[in-house]
Amino acid sequence: MPRPGQVKPETDERLSDRIAVGLLTRTFPPELVDRVVAECGRAGQRTRLLPPRVVVYFVLAMCLFSGQGYEEVARLLTQGLTWAKRWSGSWQVPTTAAISRARVKLGPEPLKALFAEAARPLATKETRGAWYGSWRLVAIDGTVFDVPDSDQNAEHFGRPKTHRTERCAYPQVRMVALAECGTHAITAAALGTLKESEPALARTLFGHLGKGDLLLADRGFSGLELWRAASAGGADLLWRIRSHQVLPVREELPDGSYLSEIVAARDHRKRADPTVVRVIEYTLAGSGYPAQDAPYRLITTILDPEAAPATELASLYHERWEIETALDELKTHQRGPAQVLRSRSPDGVEQEIWGHLLVHYAIRTLMHDTADQAQLDTDRLSFTRSLRLARRQVTAQAAFSP
């Protein structure tokens, strides 16, 4: 029922409407969801209490209202449908058991496919903070999610050990993601077990890079083969490198950088089949910075110092922290601080993580559109406030029909 004095809006052009519709249906319209579900072989009958499309949107709502029980999420999601007359007839709130069975039947594939279909780079030429010259700034990083301590999760994903080699309380799933630095939009991700390293998962994401991208990465992503794989599609790279790696000076450049070469670890002595890179070394001085035993070292595929001076690249590298912020938004603010995912099976865990990625992308899409229209840097907008506003509005203006 509407609150006293509340009337059904005459137009859906208001910002509040865009938030509600945008979160669940504007970014992921029903037609797209139905197509993806059908392509994954999960299509079902519309007369069922929980047809596949509704289950997809329920998973998104479950991630939006992280921490709420199944039945409460269903109530929140459908609260505004009755008075808004979005469908004819009645729809009872499913039980927890029914929702659990529907999630199992749906599986993770439709959510993964929906993310692959919908998650695209958001930055336009007018997007502030997204570009360095003609390069679109992209960063890659990895993280882990704690998952429920079930036998299935522990056997599939693995359980880390503490520094005292004791068993950790929860199994963990590893994720590596690509994100636009200017918009914080995560545009590609790969999930794996703890046995799979971040560089191995990263290889599966390099196909999303191309000419005009500048990929930033920290010291965890290193090695000649990974470097060549990341740049194979035409993307340029700017990576921090470990201090012990040997980088012989081949040619000194006017801006203080120098040309060097990297080789495979097995060819360190012979230095066979090298790849030329440009090296930028720098230090951070001042009372607010820790003491450094060695300078920071970056390597890049941009060999021309006139195209990208060393001082600018050194400053630009710190944009890599934008992906750390995006992952913090996803894991701390959206999922909830120190919360464990709710799914007790590997398929449920993967479905839930893809749901979280989709919800984060939808919120970031709305923030990007708002910032571009206002000619603001997206960093000026609050993710937490956008998340809270989306939660309030989706309960009043749900936009799909069971």
Tab-separated table of C-alpha atoms in Angstrom:
chain	number	residue	atom	x	y	z
A	1	MET	CA	0.000	0.000	0.000
A	2	PRO	CA	1.259	3.558	-0.631
A	3	ARG	CA	2.163	5.677	2.346
A	4	PRO	CA	-0.336	8.431	3.332
A	5	GLY	CA	-0.167	11.236	0.833
A	6	GLN	CA	1.905	9.195	-1.635
A	7	VAL	CA	0.649	8.955	-5.200
A	8	LYS	CA	1.824	6.962	-8.137
A	9	PRO	CA	4.339	9.063	-10.119
A	10	GLU	CA	3.102	10.428	-13.421
A	11	THR	CA	6.454	10.083	-15.136
A	12	ASP	CA	9.502	7.832	-14.762
A	13	GLU	CA	11.975	10.611	-15.530
A	14	ARG	CA	12.763	11.432	-11.899
A	15	LEU	CA	16.194	10.552	-10.539
A	16	SER	CA	14.652	8.328	-7.876
A	17	ASP	CA	12.839	6.362	-10.583
A	18	ARG	CA	16.023	5.987	-12.594
A	19	ILE	CA	17.788	4.596	-9.545
A	20	ALA	CA	15.100	2.010	-8.867
A	21	VAL	CA	14.675	1.008	-12.487
A	22	GLY	CA	18.376	1.330	-13.246
A	23	LEU	CA	19.547	-0.982	-10.528
A	24	LEU	CA	17.534	-4.005	-11.547
A	25	THR	CA	16.058	-3.421	-14.975
A	26	ARG	CA	17.567	-0.408	-16.711
A	27	THR	CA	21.039	-1.938	-16.824
A	28	PHE	CA	19.742	-5.498	-17.103
A	29	PRO	CA	16.366	-5.234	-18.925
A	30	PRO	CA	13.971	-8.197	-18.809
A	31	GLU	CA	14.478	-8.923	-22.510
A	32	LEU	CA	18.221	-9.307	-21.973
A	33	VAL	CA	17.728	-11.477	-18.882
A	34	ASP	CA	15.278	-13.737	-20.728
A	35	ARG	CA	17.657	-14.118	-23.671
A	36	VAL	CA	20.631	-14.954	-21.468
A	37	VAL	CA	18.573	-17.434	-19.438
A	38	ALA	CA	17.391	-19.134	-22.640
A	39	GLU	CA	20.922	-19.286	-24.090
A	40	CYS	CA	22.073	-20.969	-20.881
A	41	GLY	CA	19.297	-23.537	-21.171
A	42	ARG	CA	17.482	-22.395	-18.036
A	43	ALA	CA	14.233	-21.121	-19.567
A	44	GLY	CA	11.080	-22.087	-17.648
A	45	GLN	CA	7.332	-21.615	-17.641
A	46	ARG	CA	5.989	-18.146	-16.784
A	47	THR	CA	3.202	-19.654	-14.667
A	48	ARG	CA	5.621	-20.958	-12.052
A	49	LEU	CA	5.931	-19.147	-8.728
A	50	LEU	CA	9.647	-18.558	-9.342
A	51	PRO	CA	10.359	-18.462	-13.092
A	52	PRO	CA	14.032	-18.011	-14.080
A	53	ARG	CA	13.791	-14.262	-14.723
A	54	VAL	CA	12.432	-13.640	-11.235
A	55	VAL	CA	15.180	-15.800	-9.721
A	56	VAL	CA	17.828	-13.748	-11.547
A	57	TYR	CA	16.385	-10.521	-10.174
A	58	PHE	CA	16.023	-12.128	-6.753
A	59	VAL	CA	19.751	-12.951	-6.709
A	60	LEU	CA	20.480	-9.315	-7.561
A	61	ALA	CA	18.146	-8.155	-4.776
A	62	MET	CA	19.754	-10.659	-2.398
A	63	CYS	CA	23.114	-9.031	-3.102
A	64	LEU	CA	21.658	-5.525	-2.872
A	65	PHE	CA	20.111	-6.315	0.526
A	66	SER	CA	23.071	-8.328	1.754
A	67	GLY	CA	22.493	-9.754	5.216
A	68	GLN	CA	18.711	-10.054	4.888
A	69	GLY	CA	17.002	-13.468	4.839
A	70	TYR	CA	15.528	-14.948	1.676
A	71	GLU	CA	11.887	-14.281	2.525
A	72	GLU	CA	12.639	-10.753	3.703
A	73	VAL	CA	14.449	-10.011	0.424
A	74	ALA	CA	11.398	-11.272	-1.489
A	75	ARG	CA	9.126	-9.003	0.574
A	76	LEU	CA	11.372	-5.982	0.033
A	77	LEU	CA	11.557	-6.657	-3.676
A	78	THR	CA	7.798	-6.967	-4.194
A	79	GLN	CA	6.629	-4.438	-1.610
A	80	GLY	CA	5.790	-1.762	-4.179
A	81	LEU	CA	4.270	-3.993	-6.832
A	82	THR	CA	0.735	-4.284	-5.454
A	83	TRP	CA	-0.168	-0.615	-5.311
A	84	ALA	CA	1.750	0.089	-8.504
A	85	LYS	CA	-0.384	-2.601	-10.233
A	86	ARG	CA	2.570	-4.094	-12.069
A	87	TRP	CA	0.733	-7.388	-12.515
A	88	SER	CA	-2.767	-8.812	-12.263
A	89	GLY	CA	-3.618	-11.394	-9.628
A	90	SER	CA	-1.702	-12.214	-6.466
A	91	TRP	CA	1.804	-13.453	-5.803
A	92	GLN	CA	2.666	-15.028	-2.475
A	93	VAL	CA	6.140	-14.704	-0.975
A	94	PRO	CA	8.005	-17.980	-1.610
A	95	THR	CA	9.445	-19.934	1.288
A	96	THR	CA	13.173	-20.086	1.971
A	97	ALA	CA	13.221	-23.706	0.792
A	98	ALA	CA	11.505	-22.806	-2.488
A	99	ILE	CA	13.947	-19.963	-3.135
A	100	SER	CA	16.911	-22.211	-2.361
A	101	ARG	CA	15.672	-24.837	-4.837
A	102	ALA	CA	15.108	-22.161	-7.479
A	103	ARG	CA	18.646	-20.837	-7.023
A	104	VAL	CA	20.073	-24.335	-7.396
A	105	LYS	CA	18.057	-24.925	-10.570
A	106	LEU	CA	19.164	-21.605	-12.064
A	107	GLY	CA	22.875	-22.154	-11.303
A	108	PRO	CA	25.665	-19.594	-11.779
A	109	GLU	CA	25.832	-19.651	-15.587
A	110	PRO	CA	23.036	-17.121	-16.328
A	111	LEU	CA	24.477	-14.591	-13.868
A	112	LYS	CA	27.969	-15.043	-15.303
A	113	ALA	CA	26.642	-14.724	-18.853
A	114	LEU	CA	24.592	-11.657	-17.939
A	115	PHE	CA	27.692	-9.969	-16.528
A	116	ALA	CA	29.701	-10.836	-19.636
A	117	GLU	CA	26.922	-9.422	-21.821
A	118	ALA	CA	26.176	-6.231	-19.868
A	119	ALA	CA	29.464	-5.178	-18.259
A	120	ARG	CA	31.116	-2.861	-20.753
A	121	PRO	CA	33.533	0.065	-20.342
A	122	LEU	CA	31.604	3.174	-19.287
A	123	ALA	CA	34.085	5.994	-19.802
A	124	THR	CA	33.453	8.428	-22.625
A	125	LYS	CA	35.849	11.100	-23.823
A	126	GLU	CA	34.060	13.508	-21.474
A	127	THR	CA	34.517	11.291	-18.395
A	128	ARG	CA	36.842	13.065	-16.017
A	129	GLY	CA	39.727	11.098	-14.509
A	130	ALA	CA	39.334	8.197	-16.954
A	131	TRP	CA	42.041	9.088	-19.458
A	132	TYR	CA	45.714	9.833	-19.827
A	133	GLY	CA	46.076	11.433	-23.219
A	134	SER	CA	44.463	8.975	-25.622
A	135	TRP	CA	44.770	6.039	-23.209
A	136	ARG	CA	41.844	4.704	-21.167
A	137	LEU	CA	43.135	3.832	-17.708
A	138	VAL	CA	42.419	0.266	-16.578
A	139	ALA	CA	43.706	-1.610	-13.536
A	140	ILE	CA	43.846	-5.278	-12.590
A	141	ASP	CA	43.918	-6.769	-9.108
A	142	GLY	CA	42.790	-9.769	-7.115
A	143	THR	CA	40.991	-10.465	-3.865
A	144	VAL	CA	39.361	-13.321	-1.952
A	145	PHE	CA	35.897	-13.872	-0.491
A	146	ASP	CA	35.200	-15.856	2.675
A	147	VAL	CA	32.545	-18.512	2.043
A	148	PRO	CA	30.536	-20.685	4.464
A	149	ASP	CA	32.403	-23.536	6.122
A	150	SER	CA	30.706	-26.420	4.333
A	151	ASP	CA	32.419	-29.609	3.184
A	152	GLN	CA	31.561	-28.813	-0.436
A	153	ASN	CA	33.058	-25.311	-0.314
A	154	ALA	CA	36.180	-26.447	1.531
A	155	GLU	CA	36.831	-29.277	-0.902
A	156	HIS	CA	36.209	-27.191	-4.021
A	157	PHE	CA	37.745	-23.810	-3.179
A	158	GLY	CA	40.300	-24.712	-0.526
A	159	ARG	CA	41.081	-23.185	2.829
A	160	PRO	CA	44.069	-20.907	3.497
A	161	LYS	CA	46.421	-21.436	6.403
A	162	THR	CA	47.353	-18.789	8.940
A	163	HIS	CA	50.923	-17.644	9.486
A	164	ARG	CA	51.145	-20.341	12.169
A	165	THR	CA	49.993	-22.969	9.633
A	166	GLU	CA	46.712	-23.310	11.494
A	167	ARG	CA	43.516	-23.963	9.603
A	168	CYS	CA	41.654	-20.787	8.642
A	169	ALA	CA	38.031	-20.505	9.799
A	170	TYR	CA	36.527	-20.222	6.304
A	171	PRO	CA	37.228	-21.534	2.812
A	172	GLN	CA	37.929	-18.799	0.282
A	173	VAL	CA	37.276	-18.178	-3.398
A	174	ARG	CA	39.754	-16.132	-5.414
A	175	MET	CA	38.713	-13.407	-7.841
A	176	VAL	CA	40.741	-11.305	-10.273
A	177	ALA	CA	39.049	-8.276	-11.832
A	178	LEU	CA	39.584	-5.572	-14.422
A	179	ALA	CA	38.229	-2.117	-13.591
A	180	GLU	CA	38.154	1.294	-15.225
A	181	CYS	CA	40.122	3.688	-13.037
A	182	GLY	CA	37.925	6.670	-13.849
A	183	THR	CA	34.516	5.058	-13.235
A	184	HIS	CA	35.382	2.180	-10.843
A	185	ALA	CA	33.276	-0.057	-13.089
A	186	ILE	CA	34.416	-3.676	-12.954
A	187	THR	CA	34.170	-4.784	-16.572
A	188	ALA	CA	35.583	-8.309	-16.391
A	189	ALA	CA	36.281	-10.856	-13.670
A	190	ALA	CA	37.480	-14.430	-13.234
A	191	LEU	CA	36.742	-16.737	-10.294
A	192	GLY	CA	38.900	-19.617	-9.147
A	193	THR	CA	40.072	-21.736	-6.272
A	194	LEU	CA	42.922	-20.872	-3.924
A	195	LYS	CA	45.168	-23.207	-5.905
A	196	GLU	CA	44.800	-20.934	-8.934
A	197	SER	CA	47.146	-17.952	-8.789
A	198	GLU	CA	46.158	-14.384	-9.583
A	199	PRO	CA	48.415	-14.297	-12.688
A	200	ALA	CA	46.779	-17.498	-14.002
A	201	LEU	CA	43.289	-16.025	-13.590
A	202	ALA	CA	44.462	-12.713	-15.041
A	203	ARG	CA	45.380	-14.410	-18.320
A	204	THR	CA	41.708	-15.163	-18.934
A	205	LEU	CA	40.891	-11.440	-18.768
A	206	PHE	CA	43.441	-10.036	-21.205
A	207	GLY	CA	41.091	-10.600	-24.127
A	208	HIS	CA	39.043	-7.666	-22.808
A	209	LEU	CA	41.980	-5.296	-23.446
A	210	GLY	CA	42.842	-3.628	-26.720
A	211	LYS	CA	44.540	-0.737	-28.422
A	212	GLY	CA	43.996	2.485	-26.510
A	213	ASP	CA	43.967	0.824	-23.081
A	214	LEU	CA	46.705	1.428	-20.508
A	215	LEU	CA	46.758	-1.385	-17.956
A	216	LEU	CA	48.131	-0.675	-14.471
A	217	ALA	CA	49.243	-3.558	-12.245
A	218	ASP	CA	51.236	-4.082	-9.070
A	219	ARG	CA	54.179	-6.394	-8.343
A	220	GLY	CA	51.959	-9.487	-8.066
A	221	PHE	CA	51.622	-9.558	-11.853
A	222	SER	CA	55.054	-10.177	-13.304
A	223	GLY	CA	56.934	-12.329	-15.760
A	224	LEU	CA	57.695	-12.132	-19.459
A	225	GLU	CA	54.930	-14.513	-20.553
A	226	LEU	CA	52.269	-12.616	-18.614
A	227	TRP	CA	53.600	-9.303	-19.955
A	228	ARG	CA	53.386	-10.534	-23.540
A	229	ALA	CA	49.915	-11.999	-23.004
A	230	ALA	CA	48.626	-8.723	-21.560
A	231	SER	CA	49.977	-6.633	-24.445
A	232	ALA	CA	49.122	-9.085	-27.241
A	233	GLY	CA	45.865	-7.311	-28.090
A	234	GLY	CA	47.512	-3.920	-28.500
A	235	ALA	CA	47.072	-2.566	-24.963
A	236	ASP	CA	49.897	-0.618	-23.348
A	237	LEU	CA	51.126	-1.593	-19.886
A	238	LEU	CA	52.467	0.227	-16.831
A	239	TRP	CA	53.420	-2.261	-14.117
A	240	ARG	CA	55.407	-2.014	-10.949
A	241	ILE	CA	58.229	-4.537	-10.820
A	242	ARG	CA	59.954	-6.297	-7.928
A	243	SER	CA	63.127	-4.668	-6.634
A	244	HIS	CA	65.299	-7.765	-7.100
A	245	GLN	CA	64.575	-8.166	-10.813
A	246	VAL	CA	67.597	-7.419	-13.011
A	247	LEU	CA	66.983	-4.627	-15.521
A	248	PRO	CA	70.161	-3.768	-17.428
A	249	VAL	CA	70.436	-0.241	-18.788
A	250	ARG	CA	70.446	-0.414	-22.590
A	251	GLU	CA	69.822	3.254	-23.367
A	252	GLU	CA	69.366	6.290	-21.137
A	253	LEU	CA	66.540	8.634	-22.140
A	254	PRO	CA	66.297	12.435	-21.715
A	255	ASP	CA	63.549	12.313	-19.058
A	256	GLY	CA	65.594	10.137	-16.692
A	257	SER	CA	64.012	6.832	-17.695
A	258	TYR	CA	65.926	4.187	-19.604
A	259	LEU	CA	65.347	1.332	-22.009
A	260	SER	CA	65.949	-2.186	-20.752
A	261	GLU	CA	64.767	-5.690	-21.498
A	262	ILE	CA	62.988	-8.458	-19.665
A	263	VAL	CA	63.438	-12.159	-20.270
A	264	ALA	CA	61.885	-15.357	-18.998
A	265	ALA	CA	63.164	-16.430	-15.601
A	266	ARG	CA	64.739	-19.568	-17.058
A	267	ASP	CA	66.715	-17.399	-19.525
A	268	HIS	CA	68.008	-14.943	-16.953
A	269	ARG	CA	71.675	-15.709	-17.601
A	270	LYS	CA	71.535	-16.127	-21.382
A	271	ARG	CA	68.934	-13.342	-21.770
A	272	ALA	CA	67.499	-15.079	-24.804
A	273	ASP	CA	64.425	-13.746	-26.629
A	274	PRO	CA	64.190	-10.453	-24.697
A	275	THR	CA	61.371	-7.907	-24.799
A	276	VAL	CA	62.299	-4.227	-24.702
A	277	VAL	CA	60.699	-2.148	-21.944
A	278	ARG	CA	61.130	1.353	-20.606
A	279	VAL	CA	61.999	1.700	-16.919
A	280	ILE	CA	60.965	4.558	-14.625
A	281	GLU	CA	62.596	4.761	-11.197
A	282	TYR	CA	61.450	7.226	-8.541
A	283	THR	CA	61.192	7.813	-4.812
A	284	LEU	CA	58.568	9.472	-2.638
A	285	ALA	CA	60.005	12.065	-0.286
A	286	GLY	CA	58.353	13.827	2.619
A	287	SER	CA	57.293	13.362	6.220
A	288	GLY	CA	54.167	11.462	5.234
A	289	TYR	CA	56.000	8.736	3.320
A	290	PRO	CA	57.780	5.694	4.797
A	291	ALA	CA	61.521	5.252	4.412
A	292	GLN	CA	62.477	3.444	1.197
A	293	ASP	CA	65.298	0.946	0.886
A	294	ALA	CA	65.097	1.106	-2.913
A	295	PRO	CA	63.304	3.301	-5.436
A	296	TYR	CA	59.987	2.334	-6.937
A	297	ARG	CA	60.457	0.806	-10.376
A	298	LEU	CA	57.901	0.771	-13.152
A	299	ILE	CA	58.145	-0.824	-16.577
A	300	THR	CA	56.045	0.213	-19.540
A	301	THR	CA	55.443	-0.613	-23.176
A	302	ILE	CA	55.408	3.136	-23.953
A	303	LEU	CA	58.987	3.554	-25.131
A	304	ASP	CA	58.778	7.182	-26.324
A	305	PRO	CA	59.400	9.614	-23.435
A	306	GLU	CA	57.782	12.441	-25.386
A	307	ALA	CA	54.503	10.517	-25.564
A	308	ALA	CA	54.533	9.892	-21.801
A	309	PRO	CA	57.217	11.598	-19.678
A	310	ALA	CA	58.629	9.657	-16.731
A	311	THR	CA	57.302	12.075	-14.094
A	312	GLU	CA	53.776	11.795	-15.477
A	313	LEU	CA	53.875	8.002	-15.547
A	314	ALA	CA	55.206	7.873	-11.986
A	315	SER	CA	52.290	10.033	-10.876
A	316	LEU	CA	49.835	8.113	-13.037
A	317	TYR	CA	50.733	4.723	-11.560
A	318	HIS	CA	49.011	5.621	-8.307
A	319	GLU	CA	45.705	5.594	-10.170
A	320	ARG	CA	46.007	1.834	-9.731
A	321	TRP	CA	44.552	2.319	-6.259
A	322	GLU	CA	41.186	3.042	-7.869
A	323	ILE	CA	40.617	-0.696	-8.306
A	324	GLU	CA	41.372	-1.174	-4.619
A	325	THR	CA	38.581	1.302	-3.928
A	326	ALA	CA	36.219	-0.566	-6.272
A	327	LEU	CA	36.907	-3.863	-4.518
A	328	ASP	CA	36.380	-2.195	-1.157
A	329	GLU	CA	33.008	-0.882	-2.359
A	330	LEU	CA	32.067	-4.390	-3.420
A	331	LYS	CA	33.269	-6.278	-0.351
A	332	THR	CA	32.893	-3.799	2.513
A	333	HIS	CA	30.010	-1.468	1.685
A	334	GLN	CA	27.821	-3.587	-0.597
A	335	ARG	CA	28.370	-7.052	0.865
A	336	GLY	CA	28.953	-5.734	4.384
A	337	PRO	CA	32.169	-5.507	6.432
A	338	ALA	CA	33.685	-8.887	7.356
A	339	GLN	CA	30.564	-10.735	6.162
A	340	VAL	CA	30.754	-14.287	4.857
A	341	LEU	CA	28.844	-15.106	1.670
A	342	ARG	CA	25.654	-17.048	2.360
A	343	SER	CA	25.883	-19.921	-0.169
A	344	ARG	CA	26.979	-23.333	1.097
A	345	SER	CA	27.673	-24.885	-2.315
A	346	PRO	CA	30.306	-23.921	-4.924
A	347	ASP	CA	27.667	-23.174	-7.578
A	348	GLY	CA	25.762	-20.992	-5.127
A	349	VAL	CA	28.943	-19.141	-4.175
A	350	GLU	CA	29.759	-18.361	-7.806
A	351	GLN	CA	26.164	-17.309	-8.497
A	352	GLU	CA	26.275	-14.978	-5.504
A	353	ILE	CA	29.582	-13.361	-6.488
A	354	TRP	CA	28.367	-12.737	-10.048
A	355	GLY	CA	25.249	-11.193	-8.506
A	356	HIS	CA	27.370	-8.845	-6.402
A	357	LEU	CA	29.398	-7.871	-9.466
A	358	LEU	CA	26.211	-7.118	-11.411
A	359	VAL	CA	24.757	-4.954	-8.646
A	360	HIS	CA	28.033	-3.045	-8.256
A	361	TYR	CA	28.164	-2.469	-12.011
A	362	ALA	CA	24.568	-1.184	-12.066
A	363	ILE	CA	25.229	1.301	-9.263
A	364	ARG	CA	28.450	2.443	-10.891
A	365	THR	CA	26.624	2.878	-14.221
A	366	LEU	CA	24.140	5.224	-12.600
A	367	MET	CA	26.909	7.152	-10.815
A	368	HIS	CA	28.822	7.507	-14.091
A	369	ASP	CA	25.764	8.815	-15.941
A	370	THR	CA	25.032	11.291	-13.166
A	371	ALA	CA	28.642	12.514	-13.002
A	372	ASP	CA	28.892	12.945	-16.771
A	373	GLN	CA	25.652	14.928	-16.915
A	374	ALA	CA	26.850	17.176	-14.087
A	375	GLN	CA	30.371	17.370	-15.579
A	376	LEU	CA	31.894	16.034	-12.372
A	377	ASP	CA	34.610	13.512	-11.619
A	378	THR	CA	32.885	10.297	-10.486
A	379	ASP	CA	35.127	10.352	-7.398
A	380	ARG	CA	33.063	13.301	-6.172
A	381	LEU	CA	30.011	11.029	-5.757
A	382	SER	CA	29.504	8.715	-2.783
A	383	PHE	CA	29.091	5.023	-3.499
A	384	THR	CA	27.671	4.418	-0.029
A	385	ARG	CA	24.967	7.052	-0.464
A	386	SER	CA	24.104	5.719	-3.913
A	387	LEU	CA	23.809	2.210	-2.471
A	388	ARG	CA	21.538	3.360	0.354
A	389	LEU	CA	19.352	5.350	-1.998
A	390	ALA	CA	19.040	2.389	-4.355
A	391	ARG	CA	17.983	0.147	-1.481
A	392	ARG	CA	15.285	2.606	-0.432
A	393	GLN	CA	13.910	3.154	-3.902
A	394	VAL	CA	13.823	-0.428	-5.172
A	395	THR	CA	11.356	-1.420	-2.452
A	396	ALA	CA	8.912	1.310	-3.525
A	397	GLN	CA	9.246	1.058	-7.275
A	398	ALA	CA	10.014	-2.490	-8.298
A	399	ALA	CA	9.845	-2.671	-12.059
A	400	PHE	CA	9.378	-6.270	-13.086
A	401	SER	CA	6.487	-8.659	-12.989
A	402	PRO	CA	6.693	-12.157	-11.557
